[in-house]
Amino acid sequence: MIIGLIILLLKIAAVLVFISLTVLFLVYAERKVSAHFQVRYGPMRVGWHGGLQMIADTIKLLLKEDITPKDVDKLVFFIAPILCFVSAYLAYLTLPFSPQIVVKNLNIGLLYILGVTSLTVLSLMMAGWASNNKYALLGGFRSVAQIISYEIPLVLSVLPVVMMAGSLNLITIVEAQKSLPFILVQPLGFLLYLTAAAAEANRAPFDIPEAEQELVAGYNVEYSGIKFSMFFLAEYVNMFTICALAAILFLGGWQGPILPPVIWFLIKVYLLVFVLMWVRWTFPRLRIDQLMSFCWKILLPLALANFLISGLWLVLK
Amino acid sequence: MDLAQDVFRYVEKMPGGNLILTTTDSLFNWAKANSLWYLLFGLKCCAIEMMAAGASRYDLDRLGLMFRASPRQTDLMIVAGTVTAKMAPRIRTLWEQMAEPRYVIAMGSCAITGGAFFYDSYAAIKGVDEVIPVDVYIPGCPPRPEALIEGILKLQEKIKKESLTKR
Amino acid sequence: MNDLKNLKTEEYFLSMGPQHPSTHGVLRLILKLDGEIVTGATPDIGYLHRGLEKIAENRAYIQIIPFTDRLDYLSSMSGNLAFVLTVEKLAGIAPPPRAEYIRVIMAELNRLASHLIWLGTFSLDLGAVTPFLYCFREREKILDLFEMITGSRLTYNYMRIGGVAADLSAQFIKDAAAFIQDFKFRVAEYEALLTQNPIFLARTKNVGIIKADKAIAYGLTGPMLRASGISRDNRRDFPYAIYDKLSFDIPAGTVGDCWDRYAVRVREMRESAKIVEQALSGLPEGNFKTKVPLSLKPPAGESYAPVESPRGEIGFYLVSNGTAKPYRLKIRTPSFCNLSIISHVIKGWKVADVVAILGTFDVVLGEIDR
Amino acid sequence: MTEEKKISREELLATGENIKAQYNFLVFITAVDYPERNVIGMVYHLRSLGNRDTLIIKIDLPREKPEIASVAGIWPAAEWHEREVFDLFGVNFLGHPDLRRILLPPDWEGSPLRKDYTKPGVIKRPETIK
């Protein structure tokens, strides 16, 4: 039993290390990708092609003064970034990178991931409220409205996959795509999922909670140093999560010829990450009411229709 | 910062401890120097050159400079333009909102001395250093983006000479 | 339901600026908000007021030219041009024809550079970062052209009373012509990124409408006025330099919303490119400057010569008492008048729209505050 | 065509009402200080968008107590211009909807564009062009 516990702890630690490295790489990749879209180079001076840039940034952020402004709600202000990071991190405990590489294979894995990632909204709201800053408050409100609304089409868009695989277990879902990935039977579902998930993770063009040009930095406007870095990292962790989930649910997870499963999995995830970055650096940002009506008037009916048709098809088959 | 300073105060007292201190110093200084996030804040003409320096041809991002709109998350404030009597208290507030370690670059003659508005102007302040401490001065009206980059390199040199125990 | 009725809500104030990513400098807007909806707005300007009009009273005429650069720093040439035209009108000096052509070429190239910055920052305000950098890429090429002649990237100090400071080189004429050819394709590139983008349309169409009568009442000029459907352009209405010899269109909008203001400016860029092309091909030989004494003493009197800057009508109202220094110099700047309508336009829109609407105003705080 | 008119301050509002249909565009309002005549001269620069005529209205105000009716009701554009003149010349506009300092901080003392304005710390530029 103790050995099992130690192994579990080691696995958790490994996931933590993996996430940290991934996030560092994602931030670096985003800066590089955006730079190349914009006929620039991006970080070049620190390490080979700026490879160590993120390490410098991290050390600097840890060294920065950690300001707690005078009139904030100190406890909530303190907890919010931790909650944000933890909820982003928790999803990885059941995310399978290959049939073997998974911390804990849960039968309700999908439900669990959808559940813990939704916790983020709580932390954003807390940060916005506790900061005692109107920009932060607006950002907090926006994030609540946005994330809770997009939760619905998000769940509805993955339900057909669950029906087809007949399980909430992520490994089983991947196994069910042995013959053909679900994206081929559920193309609409995939697009719906990716859109809703991008909104869920506050990715542009849905990044209105921290819309820099409107709300300066939104909910994290008063955060500095290590607390800010938690928000910053959690955003990228979430981005990786939604892409990983998309790869598992629609792209056949780690399945692929020749290469080892983990590599296949990472290739698919990073491809989706690149798509998200591509979208972010191309499109303008939506307005809050347009965002909401887009969710309720377009995404939701489409998701419902998709759900209904998939269900009928499964029954009649 | 505070915790780190406490720890290293003891380290320095130990014989041979200076070695550790210098290595951490150089690591920390390397990180600080290469990750100067600057405040998205411009006053006048120089701000346009600052934008140009961030854009494709000059690309401050190469040096690890990234802009943030919130002063809490920035390390560097580039005062680009004339400081006026009405603006001076706001600049002071912004500087106070920034988290330590923070640096200030006075960009352009106006921010250094008032520049063209040194004589006869009833509203311009004669240099931003009347309001906040300045680390690097970049002359020019406005300075070219190359000059701004040179100033940033000078600031990086300055940061690399810092020490955790004495600042 | 009962609980909702008893729920107390209140309006609150949001201070936007002077340091805010989207106020284009040091403009401050005090917004009164009901949730996200703006119910009132008070602009607060003057954070860059340096007292240029007072400084000018203690300067010789030629010494004022550098200050006109620092008014509208995005299009210094217009400021230069307006001032030297005013002095020339008062003193009765006629510049040689070559100088007139050079002035037009420079002013129009500067209009391109200014509109490029506007387009970039406007798309940035809407959250699209990449067009901003594309615009700056082309702007750098224009600045290279300016640098070749004036030696400066931003504040040129190029126009002189009675001509210009330096002649155009053959290399400049060649490079400028090549740039204009290239630029036409680049405009198409920006339009591909923005004009028909559904998010962009949703953010700009029918947002921040300014009706024609309102636009006139508040003294709007330039693209702001033209977007409301009134075709007024000082280049055509009060022709100066050689504009009456050139053929160009005055684009105008119909609705007066953000999209119209965007479209007018983008079409103006094409027109400016056309003007530069014509002026370059028609450039006459000859002198580029007439001899004017350093301490010019224009006769007592007053003059006003309006010029169409990228933002609208810029003009210097000059009162002279016959000495070497102006007795009074009032600067009528377009952004100042354009901005005065803002509190009426943004009422009822959302915070995000404030940013979009302000973006289409294309304000430069240097000339608002003087 | 440019026309210039010199009227007294009492006539301003009536004149404005009469001409506002033709001269519908206010270009600017400003003032010029003439200490030797003990007068602040107001200048209203109007334009007709129809036939591009220009009308300049000039009004002399006493320097000690410069007061004049606001034309913000006739040309809304006047609102900011009048605030600016109030700010820099100390001219009081009666009936102005929101007469506050516009460019200078609210606690500023004096009217900087008057010829006799001085402020400690302002250095006069030495003459370089004779």
CSV table of N, CA and C in Angstrom, one decimal, chain C residues 38-136:
chain,number,residue,atom,x,y,z
C,38,VAL,N,-22.5,52.4,-20.8
C,38,VAL,CA,-22.0,53.8,-20.5
C,38,VAL,C,-23.3,54.6,-20.4
C,39,THR,N,-23.5,55.3,-19.2
C,39,THR,CA,-24.6,56.2,-19.2
C,39,THR,C,-24.1,57.6,-19.2
C,40,GLY,N,-22.9,57.9,-19.1
C,40,GLY,CA,-22.4,59.2,-19.1
C,40,GLY,C,-20.9,59.2,-19.3
C,41,ALA,N,-20.3,60.2,-19.9
C,41,ALA,CA,-18.9,60.3,-20.0
C,41,ALA,C,-18.4,61.7,-19.9
C,42,THR,N,-17.3,61.9,-19.2
C,42,THR,CA,-16.7,63.2,-19.2
C,42,THR,C,-15.3,63.1,-19.6
C,43,PRO,N,-14.9,63.6,-20.7
C,43,PRO,CA,-13.5,63.6,-21.1
C,43,PRO,C,-12.7,64.6,-20.3
C,44,ASP,N,-11.5,64.2,-19.9
C,44,ASP,CA,-10.6,65.1,-19.2
C,44,ASP,C,-9.3,65.2,-20.0
C,45,ILE,N,-9.0,66.3,-20.5
C,45,ILE,CA,-7.8,66.5,-21.3
C,45,ILE,C,-6.8,67.4,-20.6
C,46,GLY,N,-5.7,67.7,-21.3
C,46,GLY,CA,-4.8,68.7,-20.7
C,46,GLY,C,-3.6,68.0,-20.1
C,47,TYR,N,-3.5,66.7,-20.1
C,47,TYR,CA,-2.4,66.0,-19.4
C,47,TYR,C,-1.1,66.3,-20.2
C,48,LEU,N,-1.2,66.8,-21.4
C,48,LEU,CA,0.0,67.1,-22.2
C,48,LEU,C,0.0,68.5,-22.6
C,49,HIS,N,-0.7,69.4,-21.8
C,49,HIS,CA,-0.7,70.8,-22.2
C,49,HIS,C,0.7,71.4,-21.8
C,50,ARG,N,1.4,71.9,-22.9
C,50,ARG,CA,2.7,72.5,-22.6
C,50,ARG,C,2.7,74.0,-22.8
C,51,GLY,N,1.6,74.5,-23.3
C,51,GLY,CA,1.6,76.0,-23.5
C,51,GLY,C,2.3,76.4,-24.7
C,52,LEU,N,2.1,75.7,-25.8
C,52,LEU,CA,2.8,76.1,-27.1
C,52,LEU,C,2.4,77.5,-27.5
C,53,GLU,N,1.1,77.9,-27.3
C,53,GLU,CA,0.7,79.2,-27.8
C,53,GLU,C,1.4,80.3,-27.1
C,54,LYS,N,1.8,80.0,-25.8
C,54,LYS,CA,2.5,81.0,-25.1
C,54,LYS,C,4.0,81.0,-25.5
C,55,ILE,N,4.5,79.8,-25.7
C,55,ILE,CA,5.9,79.7,-26.1
C,55,ILE,C,6.1,80.5,-27.5
C,56,ALA,N,5.1,80.3,-28.4
C,56,ALA,CA,5.3,80.9,-29.7
C,56,ALA,C,5.4,82.4,-29.7
C,57,GLU,N,4.8,83.0,-28.6
C,57,GLU,CA,4.9,84.5,-28.5
C,57,GLU,C,6.3,85.0,-28.3
C,58,ASN,N,7.2,84.1,-27.9
C,58,ASN,CA,8.5,84.5,-27.6
C,58,ASN,C,9.5,83.9,-28.6
C,59,ARG,N,9.1,83.6,-29.8
C,59,ARG,CA,10.0,82.9,-30.8
C,59,ARG,C,9.9,83.6,-32.1
C,60,ALA,N,11.0,83.7,-32.8
C,60,ALA,CA,10.9,84.2,-34.2
C,60,ALA,C,10.1,83.2,-35.0
C,61,TYR,N,9.6,83.6,-36.2
C,61,TYR,CA,8.7,82.8,-36.9
C,61,TYR,C,9.3,81.4,-37.3
C,62,ILE,N,10.6,81.5,-37.7
C,62,ILE,CA,11.2,80.3,-38.2
C,62,ILE,C,11.4,79.3,-37.0
C,63,GLN,N,11.5,79.9,-35.8
C,63,GLN,CA,11.8,79.0,-34.6
C,63,GLN,C,10.5,78.3,-34.2
C,64,ILE,N,9.4,78.7,-34.7
C,64,ILE,CA,8.1,78.0,-34.3
C,64,ILE,C,7.9,76.7,-35.1
C,65,ILE,N,8.5,76.6,-36.2
C,65,ILE,CA,8.3,75.5,-37.1
C,65,ILE,C,8.6,74.1,-36.3
C,66,PRO,N,9.7,74.0,-35.6
C,66,PRO,CA,9.8,72.7,-34.9
C,66,PRO,C,8.7,72.4,-33.9
C,67,PHE,N,8.1,73.5,-33.3
C,67,PHE,CA,7.0,73.2,-32.4
C,67,PHE,C,5.8,72.6,-33.1
C,68,THR,N,5.6,73.1,-34.4
C,68,THR,CA,4.4,72.6,-35.1
C,68,THR,C,4.6,71.1,-35.4
C,69,ASP,N,5.8,70.6,-35.4
C,69,ASP,CA,6.1,69.1,-35.5
C,69,ASP,C,5.5,68.4,-34.3
C,70,ARG,N,5.6,69.0,-33.2
C,70,ARG,CA,5.2,68.3,-32.0
C,70,ARG,C,3.8,68.5,-31.5
C,71,LEU,N,3.0,69.1,-32.4
C,71,LEU,CA,1.6,69.2,-32.2
C,71,LEU,C,0.9,67.9,-32.6
C,72,ASP,N,0.9,67.6,-33.9
C,72,ASP,CA,0.3,66.4,-34.3
C,72,ASP,C,1.5,65.6,-34.8
C,73,TYR,N,2.1,64.8,-33.8
C,73,TYR,CA,3.3,64.2,-34.1
C,73,TYR,C,3.2,63.0,-35.1
C,74,LEU,N,2.0,62.6,-35.4
C,74,LEU,CA,1.9,61.6,-36.4
C,74,LEU,C,1.9,62.1,-37.8
C,75,SER,N,1.6,63.4,-38.0
C,75,SER,CA,1.7,64.0,-39.3
C,75,SER,C,2.3,65.3,-39.2
C,76,SER,N,3.6,65.4,-38.8
C,76,SER,CA,4.2,66.6,-38.6
C,76,SER,C,4.2,67.5,-39.8
C,77,MET,N,4.2,66.9,-41.0
C,77,MET,CA,4.2,67.7,-42.2
C,77,MET,C,3.0,68.6,-42.4
C,78,SER,N,1.8,68.1,-41.9
C,78,SER,CA,0.6,69.0,-42.0
C,78,SER,C,0.8,70.2,-41.1
C,79,GLY,N,1.3,70.0,-39.9
C,79,GLY,CA,1.5,71.1,-39.0
C,79,GLY,C,2.5,72.1,-39.6
C,80,ASN,N,3.6,71.6,-40.1
C,80,ASN,CA,4.6,72.4,-40.7
C,80,ASN,C,3.9,73.3,-41.8
C,81,LEU,N,3.2,72.5,-42.7
C,81,LEU,CA,2.6,73.2,-43.9
C,81,LEU,C,1.6,74.2,-43.5
C,82,ALA,N,0.8,73.9,-42.5
C,82,ALA,CA,-0.2,74.9,-42.1
C,82,ALA,C,0.4,76.2,-41.6
C,83,PHE,N,1.5,76.0,-40.8
C,83,PHE,CA,2.1,77.2,-40.3
C,83,PHE,C,2.8,78.0,-41.4
C,84,VAL,N,3.6,77.4,-42.2
C,84,VAL,CA,4.3,78.2,-43.2
C,84,VAL,C,3.3,78.8,-44.2
C,85,LEU,N,2.2,78.2,-44.5
C,85,LEU,CA,1.2,78.8,-45.4
C,85,LEU,C,0.6,80.0,-44.7
C,86,THR,N,0.4,79.9,-43.4
C,86,THR,CA,-0.2,81.1,-42.7
C,86,THR,C,0.8,82.3,-42.8
C,87,VAL,N,2.1,82.0,-42.5
C,87,VAL,CA,3.0,83.1,-42.5
C,87,VAL,C,3.2,83.6,-43.9
C,88,GLU,N,3.3,82.7,-44.9
C,88,GLU,CA,3.4,83.2,-46.3
C,88,GLU,C,2.2,84.1,-46.7
C,89,LYS,N,1.0,83.7,-46.3
C,89,LYS,CA,-0.2,84.4,-46.6
C,89,LYS,C,-0.1,85.8,-46.0
C,90,LEU,N,0.4,85.9,-44.8
C,90,LEU,CA,0.5,87.2,-44.1
C,90,LEU,C,1.6,88.1,-44.7
C,91,ALA,N,2.7,87.5,-45.0
C,91,ALA,CA,3.9,88.2,-45.5
C,91,ALA,C,3.9,88.4,-47.0
C,92,GLY,N,3.0,87.7,-47.7
C,92,GLY,CA,2.9,87.8,-49.1
C,92,GLY,C,4.1,87.2,-49.8
C,93,ILE,N,4.5,86.0,-49.4
C,93,ILE,CA,5.6,85.3,-50.0
C,93,ILE,C,5.1,84.2,-50.9
C,94,ALA,N,5.6,84.0,-52.0
C,94,ALA,CA,5.2,82.9,-52.9
C,94,ALA,C,6.3,81.9,-53.1
C,95,PRO,N,6.1,80.7,-52.7
C,95,PRO,CA,7.2,79.7,-52.8
C,95,PRO,C,7.3,79.3,-54.3
C,96,PRO,N,8.5,78.8,-54.7
C,96,PRO,CA,8.6,78.3,-56.1
C,96,PRO,C,7.8,77.1,-56.3
C,97,PRO,N,7.4,76.8,-57.6
C,97,PRO,CA,6.5,75.7,-57.9
C,97,PRO,C,7.1,74.3,-57.4
C,98,ARG,N,8.4,74.2,-57.6
C,98,ARG,CA,8.9,72.9,-57.2
C,98,ARG,C,8.7,72.6,-55.7
C,99,ALA,N,8.8,73.7,-54.9
C,99,ALA,CA,8.6,73.6,-53.5
C,99,ALA,C,7.1,73.2,-53.2
C,100,GLU,N,6.2,73.7,-54.0
C,100,GLU,CA,4.8,73.4,-53.8
C,100,GLU,C,4.6,71.9,-54.0
C,101,TYR,N,5.2,71.4,-55.1
C,101,TYR,CA,5.0,69.9,-55.4
C,101,TYR,C,5.6,69.1,-54.2
C,102,ILE,N,6.8,69.5,-53.8
C,102,ILE,CA,7.5,68.7,-52.7
C,102,ILE,C,6.6,68.7,-51.5
C,103,ARG,N,6.0,69.9,-51.2
C,103,ARG,CA,5.2,70.0,-50.0
C,103,ARG,C,4.0,69.0,-50.1
C,104,VAL,N,3.4,68.9,-51.3
C,104,VAL,CA,2.3,68.0,-51.4
C,104,VAL,C,2.7,66.6,-51.3
C,105,ILE,N,3.8,66.2,-51.9
C,105,ILE,CA,4.3,64.9,-51.8
C,105,ILE,C,4.6,64.5,-50.4
C,106,MET,N,5.2,65.4,-49.6
C,106,MET,CA,5.6,65.1,-48.3
C,106,MET,C,4.3,65.0,-47.4
C,107,ALA,N,3.4,65.9,-47.6
C,107,ALA,CA,2.2,65.9,-46.8
C,107,ALA,C,1.4,64.6,-47.0
C,108,GLU,N,1.3,64.2,-48.3
C,108,GLU,CA,0.5,63.0,-48.6
C,108,GLU,C,1.2,61.8,-48.1
C,109,LEU,N,2.5,61.7,-48.2
C,109,LEU,CA,3.2,60.5,-47.7
C,109,LEU,C,3.0,60.5,-46.1
C,110,ASN,N,3.0,61.7,-45.6
C,110,ASN,CA,2.8,61.7,-44.1
C,110,ASN,C,1.3,61.3,-43.7
C,111,ARG,N,0.4,61.6,-44.6
C,111,ARG,CA,-1.0,61.2,-44.4
C,111,ARG,C,-1.0,59.7,-44.4
C,112,LEU,N,-0.3,59.1,-45.3
C,112,LEU,CA,-0.3,57.6,-45.4
C,112,LEU,C,0.3,57.1,-44.1
C,113,ALA,N,1.4,57.6,-43.6
C,113,ALA,CA,2.0,57.1,-42.4
C,113,ALA,C,1.1,57.3,-41.2
C,114,SER,N,0.4,58.4,-41.2
C,114,SER,CA,-0.5,58.7,-40.1
C,114,SER,C,-1.7,57.7,-40.1
C,115,HIS,N,-2.3,57.5,-41.3
C,115,HIS,CA,-3.4,56.6,-41.4
C,115,HIS,C,-3.0,55.2,-41.1
C,116,LEU,N,-1.7,54.8,-41.4
C,116,LEU,CA,-1.2,53.5,-41.1
C,116,LEU,C,-1.2,53.3,-39.6
C,117,ILE,N,-0.7,54.3,-38.9
C,117,ILE,CA,-0.7,54.2,-37.4
C,117,ILE,C,-2.1,54.1,-36.9
C,118,TRP,N,-3.0,54.9,-37.5
C,118,TRP,CA,-4.4,54.8,-37.0
C,118,TRP,C,-4.9,53.4,-37.2
C,119,LEU,N,-4.7,52.9,-38.4
C,119,LEU,CA,-5.3,51.6,-38.8
C,119,LEU,C,-4.7,50.5,-37.8
C,120,GLY,N,-3.4,50.6,-37.6
C,120,GLY,CA,-2.8,49.7,-36.7
C,120,GLY,C,-3.4,49.7,-35.3
C,121,THR,N,-3.4,50.9,-34.7
C,121,THR,CA,-3.9,51.0,-33.3
C,121,THR,C,-5.4,50.8,-33.2
C,122,PHE,N,-6.1,51.1,-34.3
C,122,PHE,CA,-7.6,50.8,-34.3
C,122,PHE,C,-7.8,49.3,-34.2
C,123,SER,N,-7.1,48.5,-35.0
C,123,SER,CA,-7.3,47.1,-35.0
C,123,SER,C,-6.8,46.5,-33.7
C,124,LEU,N,-5.8,47.2,-33.1
C,124,LEU,CA,-5.3,46.7,-31.8
C,124,LEU,C,-6.3,47.0,-30.8
C,125,ASP,N,-7.0,48.1,-30.9
C,125,ASP,CA,-8.1,48.4,-29.9
C,125,ASP,C,-9.2,47.3,-30.0
C,126,LEU,N,-9.4,46.8,-31.2
C,126,LEU,CA,-10.4,45.7,-31.3
C,126,LEU,C,-9.9,44.4,-31.0
C,127,GLY,N,-8.6,44.3,-30.6
C,127,GLY,CA,-8.1,43.0,-30.2
C,127,GLY,C,-7.3,42.3,-31.3
C,128,ALA,N,-7.3,42.8,-32.5
C,128,ALA,CA,-6.5,42.2,-33.5
C,128,ALA,C,-5.1,42.8,-33.6
C,129,VAL,N,-4.1,42.0,-33.2
C,129,VAL,CA,-2.8,42.5,-33.0
C,129,VAL,C,-2.0,42.5,-34.3
C,130,THR,N,-2.2,41.5,-35.1
C,130,THR,CA,-1.3,41.4,-36.2
C,130,THR,C,-1.4,42.5,-37.2
C,131,PRO,N,-2.6,43.0,-37.6
C,131,PRO,CA,-2.6,44.2,-38.6
C,131,PRO,C,-1.7,45.3,-38.1
C,132,PHE,N,-1.7,45.5,-36.8
C,132,PHE,CA,-0.9,46.6,-36.2
C,132,PHE,C,0.6,46.5,-36.7
C,133,LEU,N,1.1,45.3,-36.6
C,133,LEU,CA,2.5,45.1,-37.0
C,133,LEU,C,2.7,45.2,-38.5
C,134,TYR,N,1.7,44.8,-39.3
C,134,TYR,CA,1.8,44.9,-40.7
C,134,TYR,C,1.8,46.4,-41.1
C,135,CYS,N,1.0,47.2,-40.4
C,135,CYS,CA,0.9,48.6,-40.7
C,135,CYS,C,2.3,49.3,-40.4
C,136,PHE,N,2.8,48.9,-39.3
C,136,PHE,CA,4.1,49.5,-39.0
C,136,PHE,C,5.2,49.1,-39.9
